[in-house]
CSV table of C-alpha atoms in Angstrom, one decimal:
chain,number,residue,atom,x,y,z
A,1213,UNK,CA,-21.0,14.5,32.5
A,1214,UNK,CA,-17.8,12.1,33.1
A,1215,UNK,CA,-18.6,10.4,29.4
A,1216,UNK,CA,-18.6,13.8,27.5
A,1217,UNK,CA,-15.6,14.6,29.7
A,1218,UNK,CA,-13.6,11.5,29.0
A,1219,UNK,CA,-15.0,11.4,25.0
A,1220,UNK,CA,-13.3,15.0,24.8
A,1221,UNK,CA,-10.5,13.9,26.3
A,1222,UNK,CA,-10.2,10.6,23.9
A,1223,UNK,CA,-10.9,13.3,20.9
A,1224,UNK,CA,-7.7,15.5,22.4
A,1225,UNK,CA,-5.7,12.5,22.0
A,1226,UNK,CA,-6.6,11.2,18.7
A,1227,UNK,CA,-6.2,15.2,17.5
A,1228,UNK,CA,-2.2,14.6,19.3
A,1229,UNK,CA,-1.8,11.5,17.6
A,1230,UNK,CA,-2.8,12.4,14.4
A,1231,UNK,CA,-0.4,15.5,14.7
A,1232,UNK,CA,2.3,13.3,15.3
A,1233,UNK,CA,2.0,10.9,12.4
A,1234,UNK,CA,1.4,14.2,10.1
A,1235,UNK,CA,4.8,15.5,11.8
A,1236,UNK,CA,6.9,12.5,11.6
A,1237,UNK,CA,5.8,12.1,7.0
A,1238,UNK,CA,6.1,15.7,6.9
A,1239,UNK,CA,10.2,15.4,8.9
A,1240,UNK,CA,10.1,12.1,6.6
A,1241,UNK,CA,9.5,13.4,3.1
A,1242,UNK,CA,12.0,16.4,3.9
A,1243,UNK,CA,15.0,15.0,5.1
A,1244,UNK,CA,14.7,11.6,2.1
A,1245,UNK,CA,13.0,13.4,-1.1
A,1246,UNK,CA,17.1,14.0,-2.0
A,1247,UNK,CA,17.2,10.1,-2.3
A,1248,UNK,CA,13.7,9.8,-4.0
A,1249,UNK,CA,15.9,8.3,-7.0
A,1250,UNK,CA,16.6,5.4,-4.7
A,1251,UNK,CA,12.9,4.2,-5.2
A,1252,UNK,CA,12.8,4.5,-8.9
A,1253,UNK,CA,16.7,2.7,-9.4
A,1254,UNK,CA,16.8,-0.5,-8.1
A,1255,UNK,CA,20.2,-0.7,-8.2
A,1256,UNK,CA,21.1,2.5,-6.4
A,1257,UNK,CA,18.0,1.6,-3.8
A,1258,UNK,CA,19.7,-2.0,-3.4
A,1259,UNK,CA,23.5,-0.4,-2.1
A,1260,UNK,CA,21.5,2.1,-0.6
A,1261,UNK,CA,20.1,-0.5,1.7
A,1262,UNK,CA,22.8,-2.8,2.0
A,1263,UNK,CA,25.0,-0.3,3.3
A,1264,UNK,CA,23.5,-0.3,6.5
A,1265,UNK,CA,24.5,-3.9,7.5
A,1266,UNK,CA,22.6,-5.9,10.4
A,1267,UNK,CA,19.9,-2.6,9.9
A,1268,UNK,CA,19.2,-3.7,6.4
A,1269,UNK,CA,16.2,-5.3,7.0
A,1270,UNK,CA,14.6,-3.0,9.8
A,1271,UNK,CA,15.8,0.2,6.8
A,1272,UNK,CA,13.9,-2.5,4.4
A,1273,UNK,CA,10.6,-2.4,6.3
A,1274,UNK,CA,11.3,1.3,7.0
A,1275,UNK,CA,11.2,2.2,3.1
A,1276,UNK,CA,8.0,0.0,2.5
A,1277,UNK,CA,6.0,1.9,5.4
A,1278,UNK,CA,7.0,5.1,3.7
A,1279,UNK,CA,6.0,4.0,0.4
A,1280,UNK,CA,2.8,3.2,1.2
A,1281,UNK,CA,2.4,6.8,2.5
A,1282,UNK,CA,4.2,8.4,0.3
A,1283,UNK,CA,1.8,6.5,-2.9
A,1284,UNK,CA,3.1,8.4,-5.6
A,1285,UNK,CA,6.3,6.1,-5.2
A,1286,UNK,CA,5.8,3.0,-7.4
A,1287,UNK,CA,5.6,0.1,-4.9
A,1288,UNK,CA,6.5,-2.9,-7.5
A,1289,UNK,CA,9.9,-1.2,-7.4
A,1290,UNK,CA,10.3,-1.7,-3.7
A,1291,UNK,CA,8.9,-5.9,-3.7
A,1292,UNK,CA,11.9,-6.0,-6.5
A,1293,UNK,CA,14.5,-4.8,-3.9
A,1294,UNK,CA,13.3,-7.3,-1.3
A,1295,UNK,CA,13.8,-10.4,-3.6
A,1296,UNK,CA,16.9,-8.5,-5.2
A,1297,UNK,CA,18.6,-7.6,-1.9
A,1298,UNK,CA,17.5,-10.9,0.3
A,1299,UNK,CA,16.9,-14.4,-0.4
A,1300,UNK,CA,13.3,-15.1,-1.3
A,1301,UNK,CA,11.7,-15.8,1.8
A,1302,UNK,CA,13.1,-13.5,4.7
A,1303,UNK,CA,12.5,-10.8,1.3
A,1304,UNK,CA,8.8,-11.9,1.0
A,1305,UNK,CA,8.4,-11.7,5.3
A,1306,UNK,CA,10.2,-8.2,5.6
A,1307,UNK,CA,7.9,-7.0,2.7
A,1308,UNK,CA,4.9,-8.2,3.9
A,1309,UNK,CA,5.6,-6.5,7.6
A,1310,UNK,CA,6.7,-3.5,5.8
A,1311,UNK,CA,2.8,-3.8,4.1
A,1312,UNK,CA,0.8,-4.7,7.3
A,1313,UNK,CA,2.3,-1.7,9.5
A,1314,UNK,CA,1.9,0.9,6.5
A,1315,UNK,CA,-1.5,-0.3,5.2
A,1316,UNK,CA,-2.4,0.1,9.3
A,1317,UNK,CA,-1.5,3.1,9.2
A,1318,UNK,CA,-2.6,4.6,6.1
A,1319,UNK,CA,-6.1,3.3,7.3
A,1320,UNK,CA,-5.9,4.4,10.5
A,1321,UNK,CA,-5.0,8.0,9.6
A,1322,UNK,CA,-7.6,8.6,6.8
A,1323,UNK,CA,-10.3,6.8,9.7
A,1324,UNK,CA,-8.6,10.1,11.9
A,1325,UNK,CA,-8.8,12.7,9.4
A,1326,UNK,CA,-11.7,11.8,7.4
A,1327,UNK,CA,-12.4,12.5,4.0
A,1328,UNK,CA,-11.2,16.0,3.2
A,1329,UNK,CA,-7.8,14.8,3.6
A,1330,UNK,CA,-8.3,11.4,1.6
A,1331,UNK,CA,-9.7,14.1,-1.2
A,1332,UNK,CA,-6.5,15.4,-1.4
A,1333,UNK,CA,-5.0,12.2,-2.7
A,1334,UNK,CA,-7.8,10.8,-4.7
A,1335,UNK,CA,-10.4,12.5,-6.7
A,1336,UNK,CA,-14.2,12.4,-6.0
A,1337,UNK,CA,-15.1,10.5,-9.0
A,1338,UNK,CA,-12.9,7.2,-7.9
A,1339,UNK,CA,-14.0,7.8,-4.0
A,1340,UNK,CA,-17.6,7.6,-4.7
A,1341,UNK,CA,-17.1,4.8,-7.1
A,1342,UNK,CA,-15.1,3.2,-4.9
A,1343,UNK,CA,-18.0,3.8,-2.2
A,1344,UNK,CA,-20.6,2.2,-4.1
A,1345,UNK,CA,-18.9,-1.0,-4.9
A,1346,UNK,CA,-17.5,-1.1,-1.2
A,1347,UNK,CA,-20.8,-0.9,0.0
A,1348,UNK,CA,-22.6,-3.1,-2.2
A,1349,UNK,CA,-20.1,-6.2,-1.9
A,1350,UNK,CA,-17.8,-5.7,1.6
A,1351,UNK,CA,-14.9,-6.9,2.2
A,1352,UNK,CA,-15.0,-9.4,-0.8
A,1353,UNK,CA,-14.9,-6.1,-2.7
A,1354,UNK,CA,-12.0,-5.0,-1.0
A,1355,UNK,CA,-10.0,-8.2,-1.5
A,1356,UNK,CA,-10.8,-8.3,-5.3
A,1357,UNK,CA,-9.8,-5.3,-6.0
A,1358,UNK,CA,-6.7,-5.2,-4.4
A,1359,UNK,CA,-5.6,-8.7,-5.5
A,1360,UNK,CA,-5.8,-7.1,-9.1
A,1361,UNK,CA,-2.6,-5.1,-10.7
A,1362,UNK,CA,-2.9,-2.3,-12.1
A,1363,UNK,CA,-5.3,-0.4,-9.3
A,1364,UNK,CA,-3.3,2.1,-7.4
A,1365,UNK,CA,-3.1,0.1,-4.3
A,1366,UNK,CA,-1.2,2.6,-2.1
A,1367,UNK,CA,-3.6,5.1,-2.6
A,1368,UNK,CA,-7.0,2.5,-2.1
A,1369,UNK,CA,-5.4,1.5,1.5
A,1370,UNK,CA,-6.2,5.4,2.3
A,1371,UNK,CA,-9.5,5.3,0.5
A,1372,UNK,CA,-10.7,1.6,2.0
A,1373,UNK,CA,-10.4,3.5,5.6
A,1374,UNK,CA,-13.7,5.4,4.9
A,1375,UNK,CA,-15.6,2.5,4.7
A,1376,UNK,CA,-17.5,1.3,7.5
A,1377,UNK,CA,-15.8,-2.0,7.8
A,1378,UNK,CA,-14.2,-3.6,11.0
A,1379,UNK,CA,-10.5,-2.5,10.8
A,1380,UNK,CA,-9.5,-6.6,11.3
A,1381,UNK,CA,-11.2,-7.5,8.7
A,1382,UNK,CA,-9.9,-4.9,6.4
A,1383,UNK,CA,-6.6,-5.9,6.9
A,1384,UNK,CA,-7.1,-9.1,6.2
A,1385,UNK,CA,-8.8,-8.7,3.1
A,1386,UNK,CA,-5.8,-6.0,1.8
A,1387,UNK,CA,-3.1,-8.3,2.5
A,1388,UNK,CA,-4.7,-11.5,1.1
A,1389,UNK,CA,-5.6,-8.9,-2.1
A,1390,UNK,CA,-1.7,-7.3,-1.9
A,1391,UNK,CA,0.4,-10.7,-1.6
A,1392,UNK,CA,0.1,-12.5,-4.3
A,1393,UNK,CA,1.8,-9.6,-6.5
A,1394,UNK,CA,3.9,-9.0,-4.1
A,1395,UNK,CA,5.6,-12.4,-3.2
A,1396,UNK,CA,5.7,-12.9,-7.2
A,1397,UNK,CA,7.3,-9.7,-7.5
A,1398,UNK,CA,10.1,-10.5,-5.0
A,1399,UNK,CA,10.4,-13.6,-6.5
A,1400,UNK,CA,11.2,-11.7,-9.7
A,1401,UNK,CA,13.5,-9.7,-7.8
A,1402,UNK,CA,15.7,-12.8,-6.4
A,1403,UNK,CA,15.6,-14.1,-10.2
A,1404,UNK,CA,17.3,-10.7,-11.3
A,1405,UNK,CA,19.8,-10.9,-8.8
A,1406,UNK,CA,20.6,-14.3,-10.0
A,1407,UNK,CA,20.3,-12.9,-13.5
A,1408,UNK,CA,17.6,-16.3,-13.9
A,1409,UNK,CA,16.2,-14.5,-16.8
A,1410,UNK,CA,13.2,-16.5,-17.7
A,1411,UNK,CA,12.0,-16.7,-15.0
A,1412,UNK,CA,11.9,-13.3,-14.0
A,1413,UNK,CA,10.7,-11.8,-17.4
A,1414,UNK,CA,8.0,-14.8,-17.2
A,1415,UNK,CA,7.1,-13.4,-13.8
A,1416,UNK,CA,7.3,-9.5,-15.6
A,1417,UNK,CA,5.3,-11.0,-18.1
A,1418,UNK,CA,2.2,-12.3,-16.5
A,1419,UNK,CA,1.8,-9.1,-14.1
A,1420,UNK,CA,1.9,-7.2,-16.8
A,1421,UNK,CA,-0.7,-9.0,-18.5
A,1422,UNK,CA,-2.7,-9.4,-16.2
A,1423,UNK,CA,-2.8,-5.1,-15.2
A,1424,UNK,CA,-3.5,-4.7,-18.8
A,1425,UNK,CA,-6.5,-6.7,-18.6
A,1426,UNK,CA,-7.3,-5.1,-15.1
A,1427,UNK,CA,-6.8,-1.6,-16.8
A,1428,UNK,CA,-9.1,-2.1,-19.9
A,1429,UNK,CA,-11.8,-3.5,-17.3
A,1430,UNK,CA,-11.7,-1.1,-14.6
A,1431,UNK,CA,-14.3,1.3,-15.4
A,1432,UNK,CA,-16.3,-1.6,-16.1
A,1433,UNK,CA,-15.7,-3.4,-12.7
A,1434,UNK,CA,-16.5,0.0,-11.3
A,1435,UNK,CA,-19.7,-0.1,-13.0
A,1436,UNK,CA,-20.5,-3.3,-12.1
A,1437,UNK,CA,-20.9,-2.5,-8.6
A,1438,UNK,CA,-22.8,1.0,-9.2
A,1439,UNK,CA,-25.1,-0.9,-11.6
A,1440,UNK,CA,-26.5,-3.3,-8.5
A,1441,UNK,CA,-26.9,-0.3,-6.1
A,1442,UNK,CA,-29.9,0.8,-8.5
């Protein structure tokens, strides 16, 4: 009796919480959709940030947590602004708390809300794909296909959260996957600021490569995996 008492309760509060996080992206996306254009102009998102001083980097972190929510926002675009707005290596450490705490929470909501509201983002096809070769391989599965460009990783963080798999070890496995593209990027983003062009179209250069190589395969990757479950 006191169990199915306190598991209602526990339910009530995971309903409140949920409420809450839906509330505070809903307040979110109203009051910043008028500077959308921020995200997609590096150099208006770059005075846009630097104009709040000492509260650049916790507005820095702030933006990256949104993006990850807000997935149609193109997230290469935001590790630019890190390297472009701060040196390399507070840039790479602001970006990759920004990426922990969003990635946390993108998980933890669509582990909340299920998979109706994952559906809403994704389309069946790529979630039972995406099942399949979760299931069959784990969390090495995970980390391979996020450590490849070119896969919508904003939109996956959501979709890994219906797997089955320890939340720890999920995380793990998404940031290992996220950071190499992402420390290059902000790399790239320094070398614009410092107009080191080489160096930065080098860094353009392989990423962009290496997505196009990730895009032609995809379909085959995802095969792969559905292939073994037979």
């Amino acid at each position: 009796m006191f169990d199915e008492i306190e598991s209602v309760k526990q339910n009530y509060r995971y309903i409140l919480l949920m409420l809450v996080f839906l509330v505070a992206i809903i307040i979110a996306y109203r009051y910043l959709s008028p500077f959308l254009d921020f995200f997609y102009d590096i150099d208006s998102l770059r005075e846009f940030i630097r104009g709040f001083g000492v509260f650049s980097p916790i507005l820095f972190i702030g933006v990256m947590i949104f993006q990850i929510l807000a997935a149609p926002i193109p997230g290469h675009v935001i590790y630019l602004a890190g390297g472009y707005l701060f040196s390399p290596i507070p840039g790479i450490i602001y970006s990759l708390i920004g990426l922990f705490i969003g990635s946390f929470i993108a998980i933890y909501l669509s582990r909340c809300l299920g998979r109706p509201f994952v559906e809403r983002m994704v389309s069946a096809e790529h979630l039972e794909k995406f099942d399949q070769l979760s299931s069959g391989y784990g969390l090495p599965a995970i980390f391979f296909i996020f450590l490849l460009p070119g896969f919508p990783d904003d939109a996956l963080c959501f979709i890994s959260g219906l797997t089955n798999l320890r939340l720890r070890g999920l995380l793990i496995a998404v940031m290992m996957g996220r950071a190499p593209s992402l420390i290059l990027m902000v790399i790239a983003g320094r070398n614009l600021a410092e107009a080191e062009w080489m160096m930065f179209f080098l860094i353009i250069l392989v990423i962009s490569i290496v997505s196009l190589i990730a895009l032609k395969y995809r379909k085959r990757i995802f095969n792969y995996g559905n292939s073994t479950q037979k």
